[in-house]
Coordinates of C-alpha atoms and ligand atoms in Angstrom, one line a residue:
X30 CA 193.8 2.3 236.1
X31 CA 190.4 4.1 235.5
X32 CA 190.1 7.9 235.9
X33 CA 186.3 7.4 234.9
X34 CA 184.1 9.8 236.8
X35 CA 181.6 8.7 235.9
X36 CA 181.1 10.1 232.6
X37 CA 180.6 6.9 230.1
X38 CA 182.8 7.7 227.0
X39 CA 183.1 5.2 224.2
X40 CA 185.9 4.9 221.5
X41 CA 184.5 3.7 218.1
X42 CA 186.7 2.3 215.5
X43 CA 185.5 2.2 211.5
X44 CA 187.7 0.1 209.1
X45 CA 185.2 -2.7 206.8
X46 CA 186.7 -0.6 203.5
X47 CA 188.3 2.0 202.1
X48 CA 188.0 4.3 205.7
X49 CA 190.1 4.1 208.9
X50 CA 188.0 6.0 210.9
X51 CA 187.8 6.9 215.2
X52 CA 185.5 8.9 217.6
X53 CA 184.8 9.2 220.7
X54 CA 181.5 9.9 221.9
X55 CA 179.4 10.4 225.2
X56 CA 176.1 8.8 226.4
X57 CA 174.5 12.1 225.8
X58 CA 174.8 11.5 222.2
X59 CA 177.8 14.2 221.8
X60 CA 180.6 13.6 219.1
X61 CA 183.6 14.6 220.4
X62 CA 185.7 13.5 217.7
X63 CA 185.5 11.8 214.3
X64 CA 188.9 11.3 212.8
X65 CA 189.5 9.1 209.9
X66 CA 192.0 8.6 206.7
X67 CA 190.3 7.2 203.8
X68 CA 192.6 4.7 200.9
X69 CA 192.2 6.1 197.4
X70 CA 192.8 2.9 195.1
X71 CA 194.5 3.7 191.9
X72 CA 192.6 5.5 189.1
X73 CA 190.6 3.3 187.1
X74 CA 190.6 0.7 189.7
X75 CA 188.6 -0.5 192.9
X76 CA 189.6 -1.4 196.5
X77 CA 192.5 -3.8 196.9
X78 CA 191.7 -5.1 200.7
X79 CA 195.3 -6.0 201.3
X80 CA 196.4 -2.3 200.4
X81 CA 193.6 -0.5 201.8
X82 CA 194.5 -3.1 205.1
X83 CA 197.7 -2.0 204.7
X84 CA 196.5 2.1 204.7
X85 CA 194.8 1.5 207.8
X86 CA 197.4 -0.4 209.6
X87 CA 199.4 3.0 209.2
X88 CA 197.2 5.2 209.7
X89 CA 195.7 3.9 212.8
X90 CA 198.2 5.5 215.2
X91 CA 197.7 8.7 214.1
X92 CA 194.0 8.5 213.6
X93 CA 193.8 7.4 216.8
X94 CA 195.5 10.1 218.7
X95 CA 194.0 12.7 216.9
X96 CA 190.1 11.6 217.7
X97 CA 191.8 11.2 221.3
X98 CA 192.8 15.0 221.2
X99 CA 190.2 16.6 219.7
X100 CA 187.7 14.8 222.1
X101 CA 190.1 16.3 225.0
X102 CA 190.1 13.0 226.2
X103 CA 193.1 10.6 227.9
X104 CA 193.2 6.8 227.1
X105 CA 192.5 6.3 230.9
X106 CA 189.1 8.1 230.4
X107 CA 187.6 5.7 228.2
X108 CA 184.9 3.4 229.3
X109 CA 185.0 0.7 226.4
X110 CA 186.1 0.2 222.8
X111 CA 184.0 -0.8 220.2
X112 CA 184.9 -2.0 216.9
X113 CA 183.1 -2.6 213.4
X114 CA 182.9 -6.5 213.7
X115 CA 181.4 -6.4 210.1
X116 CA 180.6 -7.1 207.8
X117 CA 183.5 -5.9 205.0
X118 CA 186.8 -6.8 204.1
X119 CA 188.8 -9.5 205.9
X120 CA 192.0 -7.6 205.9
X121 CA 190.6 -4.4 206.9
X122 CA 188.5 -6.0 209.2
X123 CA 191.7 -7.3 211.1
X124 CA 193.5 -4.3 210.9
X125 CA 190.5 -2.7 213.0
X126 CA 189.7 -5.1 215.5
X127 CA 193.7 -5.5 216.4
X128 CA 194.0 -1.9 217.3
X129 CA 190.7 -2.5 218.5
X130 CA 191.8 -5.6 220.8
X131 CA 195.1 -3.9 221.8
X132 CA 193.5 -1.2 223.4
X133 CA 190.5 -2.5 225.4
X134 CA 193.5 -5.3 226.9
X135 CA 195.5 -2.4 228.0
X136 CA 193.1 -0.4 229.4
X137 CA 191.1 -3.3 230.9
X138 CA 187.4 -1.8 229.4
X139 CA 185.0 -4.0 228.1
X140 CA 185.6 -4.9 224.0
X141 CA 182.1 -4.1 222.2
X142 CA 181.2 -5.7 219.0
X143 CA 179.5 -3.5 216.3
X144 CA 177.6 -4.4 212.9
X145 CA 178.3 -1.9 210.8
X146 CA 175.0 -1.2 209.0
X147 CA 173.7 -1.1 212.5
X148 CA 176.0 2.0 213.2
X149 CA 174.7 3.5 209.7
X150 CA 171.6 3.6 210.7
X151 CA 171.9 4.3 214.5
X152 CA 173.8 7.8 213.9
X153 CA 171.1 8.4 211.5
X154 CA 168.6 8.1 213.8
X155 CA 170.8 9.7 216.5
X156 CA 171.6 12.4 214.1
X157 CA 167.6 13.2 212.7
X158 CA 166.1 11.8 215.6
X159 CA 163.9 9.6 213.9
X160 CA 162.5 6.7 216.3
X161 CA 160.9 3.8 214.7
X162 CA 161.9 5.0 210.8
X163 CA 162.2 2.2 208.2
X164 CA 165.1 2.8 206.8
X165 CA 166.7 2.5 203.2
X166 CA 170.5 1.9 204.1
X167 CA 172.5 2.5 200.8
X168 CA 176.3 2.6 200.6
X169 CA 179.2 0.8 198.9
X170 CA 178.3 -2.6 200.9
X171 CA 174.5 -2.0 201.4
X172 CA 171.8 -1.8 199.4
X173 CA 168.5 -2.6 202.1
X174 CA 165.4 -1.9 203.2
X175 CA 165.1 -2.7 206.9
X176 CA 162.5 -1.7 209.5
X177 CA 163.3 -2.9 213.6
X178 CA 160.8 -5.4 214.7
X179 CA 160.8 -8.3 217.5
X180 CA 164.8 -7.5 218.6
X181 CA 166.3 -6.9 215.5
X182 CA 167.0 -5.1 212.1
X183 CA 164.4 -7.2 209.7
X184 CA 165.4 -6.8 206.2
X185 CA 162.5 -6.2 204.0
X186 CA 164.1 -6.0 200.8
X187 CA 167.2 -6.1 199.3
X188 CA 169.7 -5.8 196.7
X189 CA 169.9 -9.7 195.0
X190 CA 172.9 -8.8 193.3
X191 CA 175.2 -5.6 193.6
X192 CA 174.8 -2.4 196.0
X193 CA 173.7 0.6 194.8
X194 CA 177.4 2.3 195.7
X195 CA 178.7 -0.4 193.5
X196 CA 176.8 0.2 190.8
X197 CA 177.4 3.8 190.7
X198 CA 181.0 3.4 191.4
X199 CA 181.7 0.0 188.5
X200 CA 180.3 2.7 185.8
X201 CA 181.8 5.5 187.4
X202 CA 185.3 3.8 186.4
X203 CA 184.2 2.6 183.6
X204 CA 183.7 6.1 182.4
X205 CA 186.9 7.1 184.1
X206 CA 185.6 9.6 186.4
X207 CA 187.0 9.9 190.3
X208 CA 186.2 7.0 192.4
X209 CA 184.6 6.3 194.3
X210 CA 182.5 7.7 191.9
X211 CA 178.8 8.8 193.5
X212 CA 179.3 12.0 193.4
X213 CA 180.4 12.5 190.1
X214 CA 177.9 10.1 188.2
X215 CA 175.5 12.9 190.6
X216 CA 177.3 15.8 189.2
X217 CA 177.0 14.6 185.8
X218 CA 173.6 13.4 186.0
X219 CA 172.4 16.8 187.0
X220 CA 173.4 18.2 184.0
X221 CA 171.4 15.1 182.0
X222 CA 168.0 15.5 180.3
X223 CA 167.8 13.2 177.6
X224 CA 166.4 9.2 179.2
X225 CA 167.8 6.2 178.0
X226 CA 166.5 3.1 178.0
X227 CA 167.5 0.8 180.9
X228 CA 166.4 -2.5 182.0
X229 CA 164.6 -1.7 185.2
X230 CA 164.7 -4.6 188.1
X231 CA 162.4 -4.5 191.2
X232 CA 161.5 -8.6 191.8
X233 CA 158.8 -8.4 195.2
X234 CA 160.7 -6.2 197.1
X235 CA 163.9 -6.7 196.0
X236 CA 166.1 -4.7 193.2
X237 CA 168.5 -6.0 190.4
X238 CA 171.4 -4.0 189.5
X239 CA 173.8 -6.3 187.7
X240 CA 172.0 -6.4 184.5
X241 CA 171.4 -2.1 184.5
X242 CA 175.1 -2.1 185.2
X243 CA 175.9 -3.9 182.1
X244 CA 173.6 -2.6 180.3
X245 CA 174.7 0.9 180.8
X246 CA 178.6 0.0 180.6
X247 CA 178.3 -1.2 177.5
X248 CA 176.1 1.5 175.8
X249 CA 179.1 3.9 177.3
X250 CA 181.7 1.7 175.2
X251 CA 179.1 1.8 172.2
X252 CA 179.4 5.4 172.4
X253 CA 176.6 7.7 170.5
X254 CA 175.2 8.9 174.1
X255 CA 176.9 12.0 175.9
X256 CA 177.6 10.8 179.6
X257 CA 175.3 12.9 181.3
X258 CA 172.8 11.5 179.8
X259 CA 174.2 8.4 180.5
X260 CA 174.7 9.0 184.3
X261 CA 170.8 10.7 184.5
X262 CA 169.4 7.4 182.9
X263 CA 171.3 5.1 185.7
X264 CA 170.1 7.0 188.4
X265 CA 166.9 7.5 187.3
X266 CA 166.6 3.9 186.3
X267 CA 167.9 2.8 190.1
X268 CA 166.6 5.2 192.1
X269 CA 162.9 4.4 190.8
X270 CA 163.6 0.8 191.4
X271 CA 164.5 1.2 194.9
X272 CA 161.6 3.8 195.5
X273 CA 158.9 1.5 194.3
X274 CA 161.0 -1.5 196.7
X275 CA 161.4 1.4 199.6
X276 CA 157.6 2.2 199.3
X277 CA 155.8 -1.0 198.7
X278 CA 157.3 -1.5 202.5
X279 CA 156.3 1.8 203.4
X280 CA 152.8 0.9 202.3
X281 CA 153.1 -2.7 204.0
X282 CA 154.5 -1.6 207.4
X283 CA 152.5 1.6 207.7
X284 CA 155.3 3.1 209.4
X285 CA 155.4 6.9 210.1
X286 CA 158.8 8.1 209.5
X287 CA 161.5 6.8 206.4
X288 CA 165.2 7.1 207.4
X289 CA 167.6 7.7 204.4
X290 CA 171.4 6.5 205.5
X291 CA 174.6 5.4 203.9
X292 CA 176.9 7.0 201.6
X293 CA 174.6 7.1 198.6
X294 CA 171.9 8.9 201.1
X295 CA 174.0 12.0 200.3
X296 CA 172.7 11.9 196.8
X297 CA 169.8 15.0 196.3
X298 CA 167.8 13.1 193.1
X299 CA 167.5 10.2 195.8
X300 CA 166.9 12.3 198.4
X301 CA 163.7 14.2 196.1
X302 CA 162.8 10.6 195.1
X303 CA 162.3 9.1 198.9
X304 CA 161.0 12.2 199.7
X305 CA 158.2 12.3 197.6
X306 CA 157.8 8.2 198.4
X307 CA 157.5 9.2 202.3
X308 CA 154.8 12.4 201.4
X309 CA 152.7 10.4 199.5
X310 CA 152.5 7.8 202.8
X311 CA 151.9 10.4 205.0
X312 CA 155.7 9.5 206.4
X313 CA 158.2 12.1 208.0
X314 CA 161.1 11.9 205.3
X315 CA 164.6 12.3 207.1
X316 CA 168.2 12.2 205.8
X317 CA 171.6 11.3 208.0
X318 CA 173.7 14.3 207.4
X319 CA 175.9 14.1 204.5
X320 CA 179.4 14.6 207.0
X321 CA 177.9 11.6 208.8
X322 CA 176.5 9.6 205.0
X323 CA 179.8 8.2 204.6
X324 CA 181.9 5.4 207.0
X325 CA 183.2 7.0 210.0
X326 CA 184.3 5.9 213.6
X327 CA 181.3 7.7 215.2
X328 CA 178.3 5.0 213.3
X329 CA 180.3 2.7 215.6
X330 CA 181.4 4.8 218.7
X331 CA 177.8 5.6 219.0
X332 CA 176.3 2.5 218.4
X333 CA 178.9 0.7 220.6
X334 CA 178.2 3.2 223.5
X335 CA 174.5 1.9 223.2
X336 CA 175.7 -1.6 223.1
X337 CA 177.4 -1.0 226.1
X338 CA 174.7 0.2 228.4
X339 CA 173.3 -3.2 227.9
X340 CA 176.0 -5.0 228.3
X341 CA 176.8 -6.5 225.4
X342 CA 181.0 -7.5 225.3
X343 CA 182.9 -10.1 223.7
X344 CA 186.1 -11.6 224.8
X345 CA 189.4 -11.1 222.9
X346 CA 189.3 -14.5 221.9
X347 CA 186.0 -14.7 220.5
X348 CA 186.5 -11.3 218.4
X349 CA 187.1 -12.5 215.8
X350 CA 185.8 -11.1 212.7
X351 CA 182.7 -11.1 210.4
X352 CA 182.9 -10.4 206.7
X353 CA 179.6 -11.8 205.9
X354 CA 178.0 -11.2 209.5
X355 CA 173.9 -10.3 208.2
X356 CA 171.7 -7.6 209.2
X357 CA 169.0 -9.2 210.8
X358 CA 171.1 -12.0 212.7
X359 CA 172.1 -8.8 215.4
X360 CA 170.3 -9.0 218.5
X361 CA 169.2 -5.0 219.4
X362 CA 169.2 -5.0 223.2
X363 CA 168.9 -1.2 223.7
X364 CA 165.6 -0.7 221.2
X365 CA 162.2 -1.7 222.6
Ligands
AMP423 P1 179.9 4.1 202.5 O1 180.1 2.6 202.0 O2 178.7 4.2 203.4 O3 181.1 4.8 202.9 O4 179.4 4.8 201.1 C1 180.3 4.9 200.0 C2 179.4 5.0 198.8 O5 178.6 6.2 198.7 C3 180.3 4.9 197.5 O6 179.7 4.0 196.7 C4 180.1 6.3 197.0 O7 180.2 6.4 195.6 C5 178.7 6.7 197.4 N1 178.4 8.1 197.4 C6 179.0 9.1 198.1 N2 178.5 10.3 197.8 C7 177.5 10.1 196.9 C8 176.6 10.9 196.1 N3 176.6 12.2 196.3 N4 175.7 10.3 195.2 C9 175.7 9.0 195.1 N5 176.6 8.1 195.8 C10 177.4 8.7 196.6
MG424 MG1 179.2 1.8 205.0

């Protein structure tokens, strides 16, 4: 069945959330195609995994023949399939690794399992070409600091409670703006000047946002405070905490390079803020790029194409998924 001349192609498919997302990409590292259809839960509200399953159940035949067609690309020409394993969303999950499953049965290629912080920070690196970065990996399901070391991802600090894209998206709706909200809590904040007072949580290397969350929800309902301020104060207020978490690493590890990835890495006060974290430890500072911040099939075409090389696979029956699969329980064949 295989028209393979020996050009290995892998397709990627994204779906632990709110994004139904497929690429295709080559071993060189080329893109050819990053298609995806994002659910948009209801104003004032947050995902609903059944619906958002649901959106990505229906969106996944077109998806998929779109990243198929813009990569110039038949079925027949694929070398393997890989899938966001998790973790995520049960439903959306599911919905993935079916259409996932179907294909890699049909076309007889291998079925590659992907973690999907792993592909965050993999098409960072791919993307900036940072080698051995640590990386802060913040998103809606992420909030960690993470360097490689003996095999795998090793977590070096942590969210104990919410993510930072959770944080910024709870007050975001709280406050009724768009959701998910990041970028206009960043839009508002940048029109901010005046600092209010929020309970600032770094414990070791870990951050705290539960309690800043509350706290700035309910000065909001209070009223008395314009939002901006109110938006310039939580950032501020989280951004420092995961600086001082990000750097006390940095300082401990005596790396060379910090890798900023995840949605929230598309945020420019965080951005300065790492930045200047990186400088002052003699660190090269890179960014993902913001088209690539955000979930998409290629974290996963990419990093499954890599998994692939080494031969990593897992049968049809075994797939199933992960919702709470953890960073640093992935075994990272293809980095020495
Ligand atoms: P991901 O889970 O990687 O798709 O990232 C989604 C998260 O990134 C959501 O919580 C968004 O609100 C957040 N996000 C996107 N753009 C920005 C931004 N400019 N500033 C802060 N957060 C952002
Ligand atoms: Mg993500």
């Amino acid at each position: 069945m295989k028209l393979n001349r020996g050009e290995i192609i892998c397709l990627g498919i994204e779906s632990t959330a709110h994004t139904f997302g497929v690429s295709l990409v080559d071993s060189r590292g080329r893109i050819l195609s990053d298609e995806k259809k994002v659910y948009a839960p209801p104003v004032g509200k947050g995902i609903h995994p059944r619906e958002s399953a649901q959106h990505h159940s229906q969106a996944s035949p077109l998806v998929v023949r779109e990243a198929l067609r813009k990569a110039g690309k038949t079925p027949e020409e694929l070398s393997a399939v890989a899938f966001s394993q998790g973790p995520g969303l049960g439903p959306c999950l599911r919905t993935g690794a079916t259409v996932a499953r179907a294909l890699a049965a049909y076309l007889d290629v291998p079925l590659v399992p992907v973690h999907h912080a792993v592909g965050h920070i993999e098409l960072a690196a791919l993307k900036t070409g940072a080698s051995d970065p640590l990386t802060v990996l913040v998103s809606g399901g992420h909030t960690t600091v993470t360097s490689f070391a003996g095999g795998r991802w090793r977590v070096f600090g942590e969210t104990e409670d919410i993510t930072l894209g959770n944080l910024l998206d709870v007050f975001g709706r709280e406050a009724r703006l768009p959701s998910p909200s990041g970028p206009a809590v960043e839009a508002k904040a940048s029109e901010g000047k005046k600092l209010v007072d929020l309970p600032l949580v770094v414990k070791g290397n870990n951050v705290s946002y539960s309690g800043l969350l509350t706290a700035a929800v309910r000065r909001l309902k209070k009223g008395g405070d314009k939002l901006e301020d109110l938006c310039y104060s939580l950032q501020e207020t989280a951004f420092t905490a995961l600086a001082e978490a990000a750097e006390r690493a940095l300082a401990f590890l005596e790396k060379k390079e910090l890798l900023l990835t995840g949605g929230v890495a598309a945020n420019k006060r965080l951005q300065t803020m790492l930045k200047q974290v990186a400088e002052e430890h003699k660190a090269k500072f890179y960014v993902v790029p913001r088209e690539y911040s955000g979930d998409c099939g290629a974290q996963i075409a990419w990093t499954g194409l890599l998994a692939h090389l080494q031969g990593v696979k897992v049968s049809i029956e075994r797939s199933l998924v992960k919702p709470r699969w953890r960073l640093d329980s992935v075994p990272i064949p293809w980095r020495r």
